[in-house]
CSV table of C-alpha atoms in Angstrom, one decimal:
chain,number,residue,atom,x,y,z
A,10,UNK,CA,42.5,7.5,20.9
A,11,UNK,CA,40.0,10.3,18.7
A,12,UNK,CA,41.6,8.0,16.0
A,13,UNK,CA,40.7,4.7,17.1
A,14,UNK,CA,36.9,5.7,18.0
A,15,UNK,CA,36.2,7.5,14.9
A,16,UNK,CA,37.8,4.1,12.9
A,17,UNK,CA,35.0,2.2,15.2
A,18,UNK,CA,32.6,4.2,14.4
A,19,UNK,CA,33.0,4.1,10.8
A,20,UNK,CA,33.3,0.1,10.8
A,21,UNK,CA,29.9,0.5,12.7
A,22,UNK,CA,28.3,2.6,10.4
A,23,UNK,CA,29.8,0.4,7.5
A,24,UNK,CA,28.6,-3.2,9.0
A,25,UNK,CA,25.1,-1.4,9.6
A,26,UNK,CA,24.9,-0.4,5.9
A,27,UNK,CA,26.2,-3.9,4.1
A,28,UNK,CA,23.5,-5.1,6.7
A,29,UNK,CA,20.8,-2.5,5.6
A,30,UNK,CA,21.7,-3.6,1.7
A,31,UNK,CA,21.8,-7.4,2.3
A,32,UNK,CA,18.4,-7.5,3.9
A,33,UNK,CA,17.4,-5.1,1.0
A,34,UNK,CA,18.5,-7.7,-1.4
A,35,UNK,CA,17.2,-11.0,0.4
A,36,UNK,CA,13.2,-9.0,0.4
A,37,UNK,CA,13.7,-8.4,-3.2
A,38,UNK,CA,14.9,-11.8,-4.6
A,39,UNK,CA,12.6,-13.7,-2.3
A,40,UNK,CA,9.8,-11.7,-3.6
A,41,UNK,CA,7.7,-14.3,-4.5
A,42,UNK,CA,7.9,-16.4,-1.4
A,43,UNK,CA,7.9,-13.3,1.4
A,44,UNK,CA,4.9,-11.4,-0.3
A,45,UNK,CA,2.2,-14.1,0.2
A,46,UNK,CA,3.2,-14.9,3.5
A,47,UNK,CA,3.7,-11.7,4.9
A,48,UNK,CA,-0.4,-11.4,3.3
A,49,UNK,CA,-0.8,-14.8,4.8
A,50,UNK,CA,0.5,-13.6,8.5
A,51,UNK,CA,-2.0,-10.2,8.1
A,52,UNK,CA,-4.9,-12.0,7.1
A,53,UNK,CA,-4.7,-14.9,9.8
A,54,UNK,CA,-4.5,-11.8,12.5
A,55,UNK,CA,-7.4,-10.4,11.1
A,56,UNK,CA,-9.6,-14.0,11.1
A,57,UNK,CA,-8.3,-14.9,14.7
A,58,UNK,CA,-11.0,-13.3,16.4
A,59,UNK,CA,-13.7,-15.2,14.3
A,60,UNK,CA,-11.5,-18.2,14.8
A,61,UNK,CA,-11.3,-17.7,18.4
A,62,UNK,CA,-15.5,-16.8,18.6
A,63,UNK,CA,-15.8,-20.2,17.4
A,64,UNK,CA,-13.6,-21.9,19.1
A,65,UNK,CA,-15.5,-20.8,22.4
A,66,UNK,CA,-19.1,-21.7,21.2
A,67,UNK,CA,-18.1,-25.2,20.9
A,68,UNK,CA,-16.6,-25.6,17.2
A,69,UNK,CA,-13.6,-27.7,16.6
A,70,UNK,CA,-10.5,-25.7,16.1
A,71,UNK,CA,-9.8,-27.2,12.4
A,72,UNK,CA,-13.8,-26.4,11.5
A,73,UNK,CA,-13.4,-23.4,13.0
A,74,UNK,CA,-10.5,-22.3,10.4
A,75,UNK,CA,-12.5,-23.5,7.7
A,76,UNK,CA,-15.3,-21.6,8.8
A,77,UNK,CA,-13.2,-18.6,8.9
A,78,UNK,CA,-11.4,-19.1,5.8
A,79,UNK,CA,-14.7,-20.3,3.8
A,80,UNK,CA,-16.4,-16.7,4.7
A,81,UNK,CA,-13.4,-14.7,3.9
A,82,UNK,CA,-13.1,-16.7,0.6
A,83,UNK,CA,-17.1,-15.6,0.1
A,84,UNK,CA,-16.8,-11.9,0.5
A,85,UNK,CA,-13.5,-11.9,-1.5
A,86,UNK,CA,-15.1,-13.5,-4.6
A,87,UNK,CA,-17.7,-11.2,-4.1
A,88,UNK,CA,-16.0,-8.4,-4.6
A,89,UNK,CA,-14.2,-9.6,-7.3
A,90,UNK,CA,-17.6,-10.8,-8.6
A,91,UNK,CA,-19.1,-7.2,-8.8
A,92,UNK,CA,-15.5,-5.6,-10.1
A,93,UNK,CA,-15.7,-8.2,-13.2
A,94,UNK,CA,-19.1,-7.7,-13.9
A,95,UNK,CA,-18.4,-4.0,-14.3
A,96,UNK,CA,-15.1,-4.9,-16.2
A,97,UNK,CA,-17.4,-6.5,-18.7
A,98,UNK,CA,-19.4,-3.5,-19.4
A,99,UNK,CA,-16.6,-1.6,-20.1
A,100,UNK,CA,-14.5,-4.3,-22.3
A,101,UNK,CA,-17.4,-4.4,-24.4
A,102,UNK,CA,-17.4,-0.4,-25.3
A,103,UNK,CA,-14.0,-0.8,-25.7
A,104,UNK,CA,-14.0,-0.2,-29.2
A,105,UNK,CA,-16.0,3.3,-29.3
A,106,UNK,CA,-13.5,4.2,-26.4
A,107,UNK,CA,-10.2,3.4,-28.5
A,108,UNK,CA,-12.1,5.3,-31.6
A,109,UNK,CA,-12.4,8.6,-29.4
A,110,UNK,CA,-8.9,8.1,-28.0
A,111,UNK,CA,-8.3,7.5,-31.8
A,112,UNK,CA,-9.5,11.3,-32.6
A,113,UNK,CA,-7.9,12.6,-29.4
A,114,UNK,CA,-4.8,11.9,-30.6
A,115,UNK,CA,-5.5,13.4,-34.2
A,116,UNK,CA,-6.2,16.4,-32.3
A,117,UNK,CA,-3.6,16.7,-30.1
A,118,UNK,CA,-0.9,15.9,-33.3
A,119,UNK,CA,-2.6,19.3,-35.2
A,120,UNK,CA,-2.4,20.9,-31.9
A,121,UNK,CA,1.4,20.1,-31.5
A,122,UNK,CA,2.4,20.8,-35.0
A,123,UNK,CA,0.4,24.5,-35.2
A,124,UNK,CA,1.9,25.3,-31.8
A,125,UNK,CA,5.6,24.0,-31.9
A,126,UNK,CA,5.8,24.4,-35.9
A,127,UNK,CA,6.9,20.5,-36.0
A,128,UNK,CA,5.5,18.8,-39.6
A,129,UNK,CA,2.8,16.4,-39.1
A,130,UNK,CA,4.5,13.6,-41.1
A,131,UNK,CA,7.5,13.5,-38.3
A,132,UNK,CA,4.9,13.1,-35.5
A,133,UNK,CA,3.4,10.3,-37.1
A,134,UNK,CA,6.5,8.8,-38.1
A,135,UNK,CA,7.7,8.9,-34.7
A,136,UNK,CA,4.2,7.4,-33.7
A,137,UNK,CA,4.8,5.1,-36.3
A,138,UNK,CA,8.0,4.0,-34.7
A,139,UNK,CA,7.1,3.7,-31.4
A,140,UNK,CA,4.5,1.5,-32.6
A,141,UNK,CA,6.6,-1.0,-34.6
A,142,UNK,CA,9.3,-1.6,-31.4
A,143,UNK,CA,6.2,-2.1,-29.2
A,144,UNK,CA,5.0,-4.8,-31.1
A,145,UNK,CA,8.4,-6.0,-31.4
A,146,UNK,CA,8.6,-6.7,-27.5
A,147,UNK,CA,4.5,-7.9,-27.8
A,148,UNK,CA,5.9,-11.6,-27.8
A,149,UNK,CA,8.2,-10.5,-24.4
A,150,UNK,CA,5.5,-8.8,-23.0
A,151,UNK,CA,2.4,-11.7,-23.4
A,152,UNK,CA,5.1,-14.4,-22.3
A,153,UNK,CA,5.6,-12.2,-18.9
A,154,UNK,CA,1.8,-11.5,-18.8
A,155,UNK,CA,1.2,-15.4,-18.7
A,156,UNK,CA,4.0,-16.1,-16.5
A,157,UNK,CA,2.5,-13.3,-14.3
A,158,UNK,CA,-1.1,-14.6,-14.1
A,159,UNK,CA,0.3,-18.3,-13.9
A,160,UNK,CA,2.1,-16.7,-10.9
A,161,UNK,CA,-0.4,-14.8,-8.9
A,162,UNK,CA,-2.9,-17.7,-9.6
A,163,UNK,CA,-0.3,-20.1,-7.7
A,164,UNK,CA,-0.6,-17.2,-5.0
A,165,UNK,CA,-4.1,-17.3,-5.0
A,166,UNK,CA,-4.0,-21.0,-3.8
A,167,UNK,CA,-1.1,-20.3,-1.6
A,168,UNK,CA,-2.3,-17.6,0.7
A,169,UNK,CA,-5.2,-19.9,1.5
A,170,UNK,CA,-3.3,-22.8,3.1
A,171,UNK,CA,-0.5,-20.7,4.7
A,172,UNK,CA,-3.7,-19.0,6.4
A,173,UNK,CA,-5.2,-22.2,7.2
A,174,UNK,CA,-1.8,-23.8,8.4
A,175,UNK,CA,-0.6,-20.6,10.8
A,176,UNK,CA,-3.8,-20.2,12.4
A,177,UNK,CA,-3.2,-24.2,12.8
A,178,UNK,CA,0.0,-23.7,14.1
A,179,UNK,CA,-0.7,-20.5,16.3
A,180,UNK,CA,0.3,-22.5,19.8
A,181,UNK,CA,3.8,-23.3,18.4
A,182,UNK,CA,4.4,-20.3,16.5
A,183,UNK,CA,3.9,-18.0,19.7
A,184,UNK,CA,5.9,-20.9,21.9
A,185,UNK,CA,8.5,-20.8,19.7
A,186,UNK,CA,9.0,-17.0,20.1
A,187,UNK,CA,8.8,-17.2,24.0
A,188,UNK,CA,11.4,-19.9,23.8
A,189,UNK,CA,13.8,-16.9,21.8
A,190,UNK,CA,13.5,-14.8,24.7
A,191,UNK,CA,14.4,-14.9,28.5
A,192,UNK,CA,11.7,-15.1,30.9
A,193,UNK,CA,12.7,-11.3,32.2
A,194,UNK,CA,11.4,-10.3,28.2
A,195,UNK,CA,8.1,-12.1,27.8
A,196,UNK,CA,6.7,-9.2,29.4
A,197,UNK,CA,7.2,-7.0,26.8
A,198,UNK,CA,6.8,-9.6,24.0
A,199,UNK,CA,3.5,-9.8,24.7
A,200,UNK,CA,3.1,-6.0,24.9
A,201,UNK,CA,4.4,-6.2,21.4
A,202,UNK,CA,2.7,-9.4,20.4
A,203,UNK,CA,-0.6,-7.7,21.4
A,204,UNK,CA,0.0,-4.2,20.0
A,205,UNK,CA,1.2,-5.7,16.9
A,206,UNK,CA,-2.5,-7.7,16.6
A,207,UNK,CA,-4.5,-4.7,17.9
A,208,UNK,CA,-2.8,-3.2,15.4
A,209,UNK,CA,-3.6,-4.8,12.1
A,210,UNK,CA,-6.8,-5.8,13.3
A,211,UNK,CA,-7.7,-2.1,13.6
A,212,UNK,CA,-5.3,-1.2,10.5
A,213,UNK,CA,-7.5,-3.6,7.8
A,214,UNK,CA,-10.9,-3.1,9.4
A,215,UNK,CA,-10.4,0.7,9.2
A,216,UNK,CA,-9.1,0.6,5.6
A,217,UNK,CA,-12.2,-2.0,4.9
A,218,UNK,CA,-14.7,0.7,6.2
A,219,UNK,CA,-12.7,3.5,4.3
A,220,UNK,CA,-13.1,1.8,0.8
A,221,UNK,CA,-16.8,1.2,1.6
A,222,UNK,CA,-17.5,5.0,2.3
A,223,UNK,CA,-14.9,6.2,-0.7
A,224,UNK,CA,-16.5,3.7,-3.2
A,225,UNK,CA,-19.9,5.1,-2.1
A,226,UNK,CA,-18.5,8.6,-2.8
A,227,UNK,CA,-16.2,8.3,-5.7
A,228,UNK,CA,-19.2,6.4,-7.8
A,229,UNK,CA,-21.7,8.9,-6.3
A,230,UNK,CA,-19.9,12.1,-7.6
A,231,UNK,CA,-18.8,10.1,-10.9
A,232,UNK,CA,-22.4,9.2,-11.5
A,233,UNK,CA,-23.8,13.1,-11.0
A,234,UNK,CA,-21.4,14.0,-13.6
A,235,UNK,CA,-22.7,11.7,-15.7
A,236,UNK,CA,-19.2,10.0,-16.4
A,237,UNK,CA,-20.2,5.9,-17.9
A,238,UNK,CA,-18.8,3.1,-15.7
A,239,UNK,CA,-19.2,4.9,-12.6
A,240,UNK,CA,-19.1,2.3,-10.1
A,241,UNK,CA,-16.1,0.4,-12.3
A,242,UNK,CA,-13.7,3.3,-11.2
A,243,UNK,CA,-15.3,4.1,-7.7
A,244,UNK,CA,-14.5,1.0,-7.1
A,245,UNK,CA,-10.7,1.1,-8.5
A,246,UNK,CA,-10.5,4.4,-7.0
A,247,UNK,CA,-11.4,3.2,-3.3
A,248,UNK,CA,-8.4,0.4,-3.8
A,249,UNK,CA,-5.8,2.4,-5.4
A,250,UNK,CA,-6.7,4.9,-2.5
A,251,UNK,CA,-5.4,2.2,0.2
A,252,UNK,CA,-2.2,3.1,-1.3
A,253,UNK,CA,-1.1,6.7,0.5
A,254,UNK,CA,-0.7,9.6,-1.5
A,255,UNK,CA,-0.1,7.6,-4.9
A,256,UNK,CA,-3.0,5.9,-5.3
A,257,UNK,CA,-5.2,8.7,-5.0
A,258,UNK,CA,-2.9,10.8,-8.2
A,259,UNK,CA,-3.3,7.8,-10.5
A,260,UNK,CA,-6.9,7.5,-9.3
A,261,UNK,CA,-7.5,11.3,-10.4
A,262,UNK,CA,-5.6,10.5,-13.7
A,263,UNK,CA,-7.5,7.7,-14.4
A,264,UNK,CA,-10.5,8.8,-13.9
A,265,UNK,CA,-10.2,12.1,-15.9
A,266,UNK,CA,-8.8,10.1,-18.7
A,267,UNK,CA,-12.0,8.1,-19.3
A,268,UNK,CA,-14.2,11.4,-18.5
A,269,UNK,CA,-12.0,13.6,-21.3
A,270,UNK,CA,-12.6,10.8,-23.7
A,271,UNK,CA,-15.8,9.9,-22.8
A,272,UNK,CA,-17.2,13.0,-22.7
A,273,UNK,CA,-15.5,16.2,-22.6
A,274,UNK,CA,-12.7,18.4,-21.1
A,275,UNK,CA,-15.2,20.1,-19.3
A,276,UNK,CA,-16.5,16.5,-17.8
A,277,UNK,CA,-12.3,15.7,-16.9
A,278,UNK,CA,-12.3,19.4,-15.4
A,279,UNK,CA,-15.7,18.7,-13.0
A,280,UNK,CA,-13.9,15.0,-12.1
A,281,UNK,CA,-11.0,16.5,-10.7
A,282,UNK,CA,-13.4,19.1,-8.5
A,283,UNK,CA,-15.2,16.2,-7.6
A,284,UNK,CA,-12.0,13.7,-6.6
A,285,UNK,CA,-10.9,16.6,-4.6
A,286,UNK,CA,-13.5,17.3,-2.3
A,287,UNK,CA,-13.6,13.6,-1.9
A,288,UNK,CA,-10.0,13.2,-1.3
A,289,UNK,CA,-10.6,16.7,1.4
A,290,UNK,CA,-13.2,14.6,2.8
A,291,UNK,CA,-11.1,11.5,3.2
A,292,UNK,CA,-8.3,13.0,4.5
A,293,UNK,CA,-9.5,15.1,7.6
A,294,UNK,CA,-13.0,13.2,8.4
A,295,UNK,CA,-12.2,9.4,7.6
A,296,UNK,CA,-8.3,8.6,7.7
A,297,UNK,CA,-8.0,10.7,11.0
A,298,UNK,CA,-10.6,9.0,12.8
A,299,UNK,CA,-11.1,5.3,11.5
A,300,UNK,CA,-7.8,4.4,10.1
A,301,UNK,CA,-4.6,6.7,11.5
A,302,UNK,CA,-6.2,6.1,14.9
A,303,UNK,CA,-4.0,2.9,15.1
A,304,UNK,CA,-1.2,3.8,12.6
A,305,UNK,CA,0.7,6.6,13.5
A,306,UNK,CA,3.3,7.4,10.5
A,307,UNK,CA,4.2,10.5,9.2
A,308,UNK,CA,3.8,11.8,6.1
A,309,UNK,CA,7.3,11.8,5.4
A,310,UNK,CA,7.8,8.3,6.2
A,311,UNK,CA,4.7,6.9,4.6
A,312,UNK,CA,6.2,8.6,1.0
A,313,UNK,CA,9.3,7.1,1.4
A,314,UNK,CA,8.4,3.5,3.0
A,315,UNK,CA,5.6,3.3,-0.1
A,316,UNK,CA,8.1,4.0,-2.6
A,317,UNK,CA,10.6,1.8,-1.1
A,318,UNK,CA,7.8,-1.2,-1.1
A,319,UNK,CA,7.4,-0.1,-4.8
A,320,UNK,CA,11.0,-0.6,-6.2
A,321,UNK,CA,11.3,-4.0,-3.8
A,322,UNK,CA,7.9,-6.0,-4.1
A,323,UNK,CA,5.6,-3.9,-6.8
A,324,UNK,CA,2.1,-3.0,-6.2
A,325,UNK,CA,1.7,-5.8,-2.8
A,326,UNK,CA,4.8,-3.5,-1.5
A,327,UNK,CA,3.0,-0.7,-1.6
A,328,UNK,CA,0.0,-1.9,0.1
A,329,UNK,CA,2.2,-3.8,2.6
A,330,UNK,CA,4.6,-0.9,3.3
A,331,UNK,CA,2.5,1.4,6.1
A,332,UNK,CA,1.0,-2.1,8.0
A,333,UNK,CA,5.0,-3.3,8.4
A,334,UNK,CA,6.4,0.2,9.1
A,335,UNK,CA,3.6,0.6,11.9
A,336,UNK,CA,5.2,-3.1,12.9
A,337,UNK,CA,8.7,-1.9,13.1
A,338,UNK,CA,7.5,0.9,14.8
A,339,UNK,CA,6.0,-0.7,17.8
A,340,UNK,CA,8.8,-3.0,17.9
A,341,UNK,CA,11.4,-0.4,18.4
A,342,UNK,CA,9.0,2.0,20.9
A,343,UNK,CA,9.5,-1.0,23.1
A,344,UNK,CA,13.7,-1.6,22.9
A,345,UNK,CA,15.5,1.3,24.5
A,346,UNK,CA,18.5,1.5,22.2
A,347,UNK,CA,16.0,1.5,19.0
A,348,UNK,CA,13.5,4.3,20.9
A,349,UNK,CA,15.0,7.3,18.4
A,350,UNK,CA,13.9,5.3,15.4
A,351,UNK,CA,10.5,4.8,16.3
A,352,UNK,CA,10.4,8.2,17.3
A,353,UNK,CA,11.5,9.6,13.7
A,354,UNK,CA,8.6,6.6,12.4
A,355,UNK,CA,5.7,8.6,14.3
A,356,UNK,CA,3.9,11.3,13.8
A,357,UNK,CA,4.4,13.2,17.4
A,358,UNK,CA,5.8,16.6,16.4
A,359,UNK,CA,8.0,18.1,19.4
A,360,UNK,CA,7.1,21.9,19.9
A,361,UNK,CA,8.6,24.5,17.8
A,362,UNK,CA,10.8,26.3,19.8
A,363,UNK,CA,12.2,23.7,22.1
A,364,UNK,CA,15.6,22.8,23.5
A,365,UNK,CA,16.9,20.3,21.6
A,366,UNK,CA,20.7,19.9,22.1
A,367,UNK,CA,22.1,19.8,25.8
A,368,UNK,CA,25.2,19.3,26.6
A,369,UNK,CA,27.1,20.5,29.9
A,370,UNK,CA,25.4,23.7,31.4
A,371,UNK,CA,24.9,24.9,28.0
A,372,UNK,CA,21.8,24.8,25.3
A,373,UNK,CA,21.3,25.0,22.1
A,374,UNK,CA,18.0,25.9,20.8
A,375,UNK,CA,15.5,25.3,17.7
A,376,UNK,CA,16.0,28.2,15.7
A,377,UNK,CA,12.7,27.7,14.0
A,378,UNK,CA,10.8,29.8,16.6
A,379,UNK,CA,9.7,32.6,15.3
């Protein structure tokens, strides 16, 4: 009989994990078409309220999408507006900026070959090298550049109408998922339903107001130092800070990088200060209150669900990861048998010390008391 359960429970534990890898798989090879509608789905719940304003002042439903859409599209360019403009400014002194990281490098070869007592001529050779089979793969690399930008510009059209046609097609969407369910369920569906839209709605506008105040402070500190195109990477900060934990490292790098060739170590030293109290800031004044209020993931999780949205959809995975794992999350807080996973999703630490294991009259305690 012990035979016979523990061969169940390994077929179990094997049909969960071909599962687990086959849905793996399908997210990464349908890429191209999940991505922009999973964006599509996230941005419609975060225009249905001004959809729905309208639609009780009197507007037509279809004008009130385009309304919605139209305003959206406005701000969005606008942004992208001001980030170019910047872009501009720096393209142009791109020159001067590849002649210091020109010297830089001279440097840091005389540095290397004093200290390691390795001949100058091999560095550069090796240099030299690495050069050459980089522009060997240039060819490779511009034709995946255009078919990249030919890509997200399809995107760029897409995400538009899918947003248009699910706002559209809200009445049937959310009929056809009571019509999956038995009447005894729709109870909670809408529980999740409504959670789920509370959620993101909270989720974006939080991490909206959080790139406002860390643009304002990244570019504030940046231009006290004195670092040139301040705003340019206060800006790229703020958005590479929406990723958790990663984005703010490659901010910091990239930020330094510019100051120590821009100006001086001294400048890259006074940038990380500054990105530090900024990041202190961020993390126990803004995230807590305006946007973990909503999202509660550990820390833990967050790494791991980040990096796994990495490997499987690139950069949109990673912005996408926390939103779907706070999805998940709700979803399983509301189906008994899936209780223990959302549970190991949130952030609600039990007390140190407690009695974990029960079984019969007996007890077996957290060690970790001290």
């Amino acid at each position: 009989m012990e035979n016979k359960s523990l061969a169940a429970f390994y077929i179990t534990l094997s049909q969960i994990l071909l599962g687990i890898i086959s849905f793996a798989f399908i997210l990464y090879i349908g890429r191209d078409i999940i991505v922009p509608l999973v964006f599509s789905f996230i941005f419609a719940i975060l225009l249905n309220p001004l959809v729905n304003f309208l639609n009780r002042i009197g507007i037509n439903h279809v004008v009130s999408i385009f309304i919605a859409l139209i305003t959206s599209i406005i701000i969005v360019g606008g942004i992208l507006f001001l980030i170019s403009s910047q872009a501009s400014m720096f393209s142009e002194s791109f020159p001067q900026l590849k002649e210091k990281f020109t010297i830089i490098l001279s440097q840091a070869i005389q540095w290397v070959s004093e200290k390691f007592n390795v001949s100058t001529p091999k560095i550069n050779t090796w240099l030299a090298n690495f050069k050459s089979s980089s522009l060997d793969k240039g060819s490779a690399v511009i034709g995946q550049t255009l078919t990249t930008v030919s890509s997200t510009l399809v995107v760029l059209f897409l995400i538009p109408v899918y947003i248009f046609m699910i706002l559209f097609y809200k009445p049937l969407l959310l009929d056809f998922i009571a019509q999956l369910f038995p009447k005894n369920r729709h109870k909670t569906v809408v529980e999740v339903l409504g959670q789920t839209k509370t959620l993101i709605q909270s989720y974006l506008a939080g991490l909206l107001i959080e790139a406002v105040i860390m643009t304002i402070l990244n570019s504030t500190a940046l231009l006290i130092i004195g670092i040139q195109y301040a705003i340019l990477l206060g800006i790229i900060g703020a958005i590479l800070n929406v990723i958790p934990y990663i984005g703010g490292l490659i901010a910091i790098g990239l930020t330094m990088l510019v100051a120590f060739a821009t100006k001086s170590p001294t400048a890259a030293l006074w940038v990380l200060i500054a990105h530090m109290l900024v990041q202190f800031i961020d993390n126990h004044y803004i995230v807590p209150y305006i946007v973990a209020s909503r999202v509660k993931i550990n820390a833990l999780i967050s790494i791991i669900v980040v990096l796994i949205g990495g490997a499987l959809w690139g950069v949109p995975g990673m912005f996408l990861s926390i939103p779907l794992t706070a999805i998940i999350k709700v979803i399983f807080d509301h189906i008994d048998g899936l209780k223990p996973f959302g549970f190991l999703l949130g952030d609600t630490m039990p007390p140190i010390g407690k009695n974990i294991f029960k079984f019969g009259n007996q007890v077996i305690e957290d060690k970790t008391k001290t």
